[in-house]
Amino acid sequence: MDGSTIVSSSALAVSVVTGVFAYRQVKAAKLQADAAVEQAGAATSALEIERRRWVTERTPTITGVVEFVSASGHALRLHLHSQKPVSVVRERLVGNVGVELLDLPEGEVTARALRPGESIQRWVAVGDPPPTDVKLEVVCEGEAGQDQWVLVLDVPVFPELARRKPVVVVELEPSYPLPHHLTLKLKSLEALAFVELSIQRGHGVRFLAAGGSTSADGSIARWHDLSPGSMARWPVKVVSAHSDEILVAIKSRGRNGERWDLQAHVAIPDDLLTAGHPDFSVSLEREGAGHVLVLRLDSLWPLASIEAHVSNLHGTVAFVGRDGRLGGTVRRGRTNPGDTLKLRLHLGAWMGLKANLFDLDMTCTGLEGETWSIHRRTSVPGYL
């Protein structure tokens, strides 16, 4: 091997070693740079995580409610429950919800301060019927303006009205002479300025004209000024082919314009159109030195006549006529629902015996010639 070949081999070996060393230096430098970047990124991420945690912990607690103020105005009220004051920068209702934010008064700043335990309000318009609740987006900032939060609140609409909802009882009241009446009694403690009833479902019942308080087709009736405990009454016509019940929709208004929509199912008694078996309340009273048998017709239909007969085991009980004579039978003519008959009664010397009972037998005749027989065994109270 000549000298030039040896020199070239040595130079090549030196060059390879130098290249390997340089490569290792570059690789080491890159690893150091990557480590520095990773450390810097980790530090930045830690700072960002800490900042976000700090912001989250400081997120204000705000609740909202849409309040009924009057018939012409309602208010959105925001209340701050947390301990740091904030500024409300913007409010926005999410979706088409039946509530509209009205413009702030002229000159009022957009960012409004909200302090712990305090509230701010903004006027809103509410549709009819009002929604149960709405979603509200609230953008607020911290004191220094560096922190900002976007909150989405579930805001109830008129929750106080739900607590004050009227309690009513709607019934069909049989009346004689006709017409029958549909009645609404106010059981709750707040007066109502206005009530409107409409028959939504069912058939065979309609309102009769009553001083302009009903619609022309008889499906709607109105009443003004209803006090607690009082009753509204509308005359109605009930036809033979009526349903078992009707569904009544009720629109009610309070004295300040509050609105409540209610419903009631009203049963229609079968015996409104067909005379049924008569029903009487029977009692015995003392009147002066004597006694009186009291009969009250509780059923819905009038009777053309009543024939009553009394008897007992001892044969001593009898009716006392107008002339004072005793007899076992009395007759009365037409008797309307709710009428009370007082029949003078002679109980005789059997009083004080153990068997202080007597039998009452009645034959009742209806307006169409129907007849019914009624038997009652009646006891005489000891204090009489």
XYZ file of C-alpha atoms in Angstrom:
384
model
C 0.000 0.000 0.000
C 1.511 3.346 -1.007
C 1.601 6.453 1.160
C -1.307 8.259 -0.588
C -3.652 5.395 0.080
C -2.771 5.438 3.784
C -3.363 9.206 4.007
C -6.757 8.927 2.280
C -7.921 6.162 4.634
C -6.885 8.183 7.677
C -8.679 11.280 6.398
C -11.819 9.262 5.765
C -11.754 7.795 9.262
C -11.348 11.253 10.807
C -14.203 12.577 8.668
C -16.563 9.747 9.771
C -15.736 10.237 13.424
C -16.246 13.982 13.107
C -19.621 13.481 11.374
C -20.838 11.050 14.007
C -19.809 13.438 16.774
C -21.519 16.380 15.049
C -24.696 14.327 14.550
C -24.749 13.420 18.210
C -24.276 17.027 19.184
C -27.144 18.126 16.922
C -29.375 15.368 18.250
C -28.552 16.259 21.828
C -29.238 19.922 21.128
C -32.594 19.029 19.559
C -33.537 16.854 22.515
C -32.635 19.698 24.843
C -34.707 22.121 22.770
C -37.684 19.730 22.698
C -37.410 19.259 26.439
C -37.316 23.012 26.943
C -40.363 23.446 24.713
C -42.183 20.658 26.546
C -41.317 22.175 29.895
C -42.468 25.579 28.711
C -45.683 24.065 27.348
C -46.284 22.184 30.568
C -45.740 25.342 32.535
C -48.103 27.240 30.232
C -50.729 24.469 30.454
C -50.445 24.428 34.220
C -50.881 28.184 34.302
C -53.873 27.967 31.947
C -55.438 25.166 33.971
C -54.898 27.122 37.154
C -56.335 30.260 35.571
C -59.388 28.377 34.344
C -59.864 26.765 37.743
C -59.601 30.153 39.369
C -62.134 31.633 36.940
C -64.471 28.673 37.415
C -64.304 28.957 41.176
C -65.160 32.619 40.860
C -68.082 31.983 38.470
C -70.974 34.028 39.860
C -74.180 32.343 41.012
C -77.113 34.185 39.470
C -80.791 33.258 39.343
C -83.528 34.864 37.299
C -87.298 35.102 37.341
C -89.920 36.837 35.198
C -92.340 38.521 37.593
C -95.895 39.701 37.002
C -96.012 43.401 37.883
C -99.258 44.586 36.311
C -101.452 43.977 33.298
C -99.273 46.353 31.274
C -95.782 45.390 32.435
C -93.611 42.514 33.615
C -90.033 42.396 34.872
C -87.040 40.113 34.438
C -85.235 40.092 37.776
C -81.644 38.819 38.191
C -80.325 38.112 41.694
C -76.652 37.581 42.654
C -76.128 34.910 45.329
C -72.303 34.693 45.272
C -69.959 36.972 47.224
C -68.151 38.963 44.503
C -69.792 41.833 42.604
C -70.102 41.551 38.831
C -71.247 43.650 35.908
C -73.966 42.287 33.664
C -72.839 43.118 30.126
C -75.547 41.461 28.048
C -78.718 39.367 28.336
C -80.133 37.307 25.487
C -83.136 35.011 25.376
C -82.422 31.693 23.691
C -85.022 30.592 21.116
C -88.511 31.804 20.287
C -89.932 31.632 23.780
C -92.885 34.028 24.089
C -90.901 36.563 26.141
C -89.242 39.673 24.699
C -86.575 41.831 26.350
C -87.500 45.502 26.131
C -84.907 48.202 25.516
C -83.152 49.647 28.539
C -84.227 53.164 29.514
C -82.437 55.923 27.633
C -79.188 56.881 29.334
C -78.859 53.641 31.302
C -75.448 52.032 30.805
C -75.326 48.637 29.151
C -73.094 47.081 31.833
C -75.092 47.140 35.050
C -73.493 46.513 38.420
C -74.819 43.575 40.416
C -73.759 43.360 44.051
C -73.968 40.336 46.361
C -77.483 39.777 47.698
C -78.968 42.406 45.390
C -81.064 42.281 42.221
C -81.409 44.180 38.997
C -84.458 44.166 36.764
C -85.371 44.770 33.160
C -88.809 45.206 31.625
C -90.055 42.427 29.369
C -93.129 41.671 27.259
C -94.796 38.293 27.796
C -97.064 36.567 25.291
C -100.475 35.057 25.955
C -100.468 32.331 27.087
C -97.169 32.827 28.916
C -94.514 30.102 28.776
C -93.679 28.148 31.907
C -89.980 29.079 31.732
C -87.343 30.432 29.339
C -83.583 30.060 28.816
C -81.571 33.240 29.281
C -77.933 33.776 28.327
C -76.197 36.242 30.647
C -72.716 37.640 29.932
C -71.052 39.178 32.985
C -67.592 40.423 33.978
C -65.572 40.617 37.157
C -64.564 43.841 38.885
C -61.347 44.343 36.912
C -62.974 43.429 33.603
C -60.417 40.666 32.978
C -62.701 37.742 33.853
C -65.812 37.089 31.791
C -68.468 34.436 32.218
C -71.296 33.280 29.965
C -74.133 31.793 32.012
C -77.258 30.054 30.706
C -80.118 30.289 33.203
C -83.454 28.476 33.380
C -85.803 31.329 34.227
C -89.364 30.574 35.475
C -92.126 32.837 34.188
C -94.717 34.089 36.686
C -94.059 31.389 39.332
C -95.985 33.424 41.907
C -99.116 33.137 39.755
C -98.930 29.346 39.932
C -98.943 29.594 43.732
C -101.938 31.954 43.578
C -103.940 29.945 41.030
C -107.675 30.208 41.819
C -109.470 27.204 43.228
C -112.972 26.859 41.789
C -115.765 24.277 41.843
C -117.966 24.026 38.763
C -121.223 22.070 38.963
C -124.515 21.659 37.158
C -127.208 22.734 39.593
C -130.655 21.245 38.980
C -133.312 23.919 39.332
C -137.070 23.946 39.412
C -138.758 25.638 37.747
C -136.393 25.382 34.791
C -133.828 26.336 33.614
C -131.027 24.460 35.333
C -127.852 26.419 36.146
C -124.138 25.951 35.714
C -122.432 27.327 38.809
C -118.853 28.311 39.604
C -117.887 28.823 43.239
C -114.614 30.582 44.124
C -112.968 28.635 46.970
C -109.619 30.489 47.113
C -109.015 33.758 48.949
C -108.286 36.226 46.113
C -111.123 37.981 44.310
C -111.400 37.718 40.536
C -112.259 40.617 38.268
C -113.469 38.467 35.407
C -114.331 34.843 34.585
C -115.112 33.364 31.177
C -116.357 29.798 30.699
C -116.455 27.968 27.389
C -117.719 24.435 26.729
C -114.842 22.604 25.028
C -116.025 19.008 24.943
C -119.296 17.179 25.452
C -122.733 17.874 23.995
C -126.303 18.592 24.946
C -125.592 21.569 27.214
C -125.510 25.229 26.224
C -125.740 28.565 27.998
C -128.959 30.537 27.712
C -128.956 34.275 27.027
C -128.594 36.162 30.305
C -128.257 39.911 30.022
C -125.527 39.859 27.386
C -123.230 37.670 29.464
C -123.323 34.757 27.014
C -122.316 34.309 23.388
C -124.913 34.009 20.631
C -124.283 30.285 20.134
C -124.496 29.511 23.851
C -120.946 28.140 24.110
C -119.390 30.973 26.179
C -120.511 32.682 29.385
C -118.912 35.523 31.378
C -119.067 36.916 34.902
C -117.538 40.053 36.427
C -116.352 40.644 40.001
C -116.330 37.363 41.888
C -115.489 37.539 45.594
C -114.018 34.663 47.655
C -116.768 32.253 48.660
C -119.288 33.705 46.205
C -120.861 31.944 43.241
C -121.447 32.748 39.587
C -124.592 31.194 38.054
C -125.560 30.875 34.410
C -128.844 29.396 33.137
C -128.314 26.447 30.811
C -130.410 24.268 28.570
C -129.891 20.512 28.761
C -131.285 18.409 25.920
C -132.208 14.737 26.089
C -129.192 13.528 24.074
C -126.598 14.946 26.443
C -123.178 13.500 27.238
C -122.288 12.174 30.676
C -120.024 15.154 31.297
C -118.732 18.316 29.693
C -115.253 19.847 29.754
C -115.272 23.539 30.624
C -112.314 25.859 29.927
C -112.065 28.763 32.380
C -110.261 32.034 31.699
C -109.911 34.063 34.880
C -108.401 37.494 35.532
C -107.287 38.988 38.841
C -107.849 42.539 40.052
C -104.361 43.557 38.797
C -104.696 41.870 35.429
C -103.276 38.476 36.458
C -104.279 35.665 34.113
C -105.046 32.051 34.932
C -106.376 29.381 32.584
C -108.192 26.469 34.253
C -110.280 23.454 33.270
C -113.119 21.590 34.956
C -114.968 18.345 34.203
C -118.677 18.729 34.981
C -120.900 15.659 35.395
C -124.416 15.763 33.909
C -126.890 13.821 36.106
C -129.074 11.330 34.235
C -132.255 12.363 36.060
C -132.184 15.940 34.775
C -134.540 14.924 31.950
C -136.379 11.891 33.304
C -138.204 11.865 36.607
C -136.681 9.365 38.980
C -137.672 7.835 42.300
C -138.521 10.611 44.781
C -136.148 11.155 47.672
C -137.235 12.712 50.966
C -135.520 13.868 54.129
C -137.642 12.798 57.122
C -137.330 14.174 60.640
C -139.435 14.677 63.752
C -139.589 17.975 65.633
C -141.371 19.311 68.683
C -143.723 22.228 68.064
C -145.334 23.703 71.130
C -146.925 20.897 73.113
C -147.128 18.612 70.088
C -144.931 17.062 67.418
C -144.417 17.688 63.710
C -143.334 15.236 61.010
C -141.074 17.178 58.590
C -140.790 15.948 54.983
C -138.442 17.669 52.505
C -138.380 16.727 48.804
C -134.676 16.379 47.953
C -134.960 14.890 44.462
C -134.936 16.913 41.245
C -138.476 16.556 39.930
C -141.749 17.980 41.256
C -144.600 15.742 42.329
C -148.239 16.201 41.423
C -149.421 14.766 44.747
C -148.318 12.961 47.893
C -150.419 10.639 50.065
C -148.841 9.753 53.418
C -149.984 7.148 55.949
C -148.591 6.514 59.470
C -149.040 3.486 61.729
C -147.363 1.738 64.626
C -147.555 -1.468 66.591
C -149.784 0.072 69.266
C -152.133 1.830 66.871
C -151.686 5.147 68.648
C -149.783 7.255 66.102
C -151.867 9.479 63.800
C -151.862 12.749 61.893
C -153.688 15.740 63.388
C -155.984 17.533 60.960
C -156.678 21.263 60.829
C -159.867 20.678 62.853
C -157.939 18.683 65.461
C -159.291 15.306 64.431
C -156.925 12.361 64.230
C -156.394 10.316 61.091
C -153.917 7.880 59.667
C -153.686 9.480 56.200
C -152.982 12.967 54.793
C -152.841 14.194 51.223
C -150.941 17.087 49.705
C -150.940 18.466 46.200
C -148.098 19.653 44.000
C -144.719 19.616 45.730
C -141.611 21.114 44.160
C -137.981 20.134 44.803
C -136.802 21.728 48.023
C -140.339 22.168 49.408
C -140.839 21.204 53.052
C -144.066 19.751 54.413
C -144.813 19.971 58.144
C -147.467 17.495 59.237
C -148.828 17.625 62.805
C -148.426 14.243 64.469
C -150.067 12.609 67.486
C -147.785 10.038 69.100
C -150.195 8.804 71.772
C -149.612 7.006 75.073
C -147.085 4.554 73.663
C -144.275 7.034 74.256
C -141.776 5.652 76.716
C -142.151 2.069 75.585
C -139.200 0.266 74.082
C -140.734 0.036 70.606
C -140.800 3.811 69.917
C -141.011 3.312 66.170
C -143.685 4.052 63.612
C -144.073 3.312 59.898
C -144.442 5.993 57.235
C -145.825 4.892 53.866
C -146.113 7.378 51.008
C -147.601 7.119 47.542
C -146.137 9.788 45.232
C -147.544 10.748 41.820
C -145.421 12.482 39.194
C -146.469 15.142 36.695
C -146.825 12.513 33.961
C -148.891 10.173 36.127
C -145.964 8.056 37.334
C -146.396 6.540 40.784
C -143.848 5.519 43.404
C -144.313 3.856 46.768
C -141.992 4.773 49.640
C -141.738 3.079 53.026
C -139.811 4.522 55.961
C -139.539 3.166 59.508
C -139.026 6.214 61.694
C -137.792 6.340 65.280
C -138.814 8.918 67.856
C -135.788 10.498 69.568
C -135.824 10.129 73.339
C -135.464 13.864 73.924
C -138.821 14.469 72.196
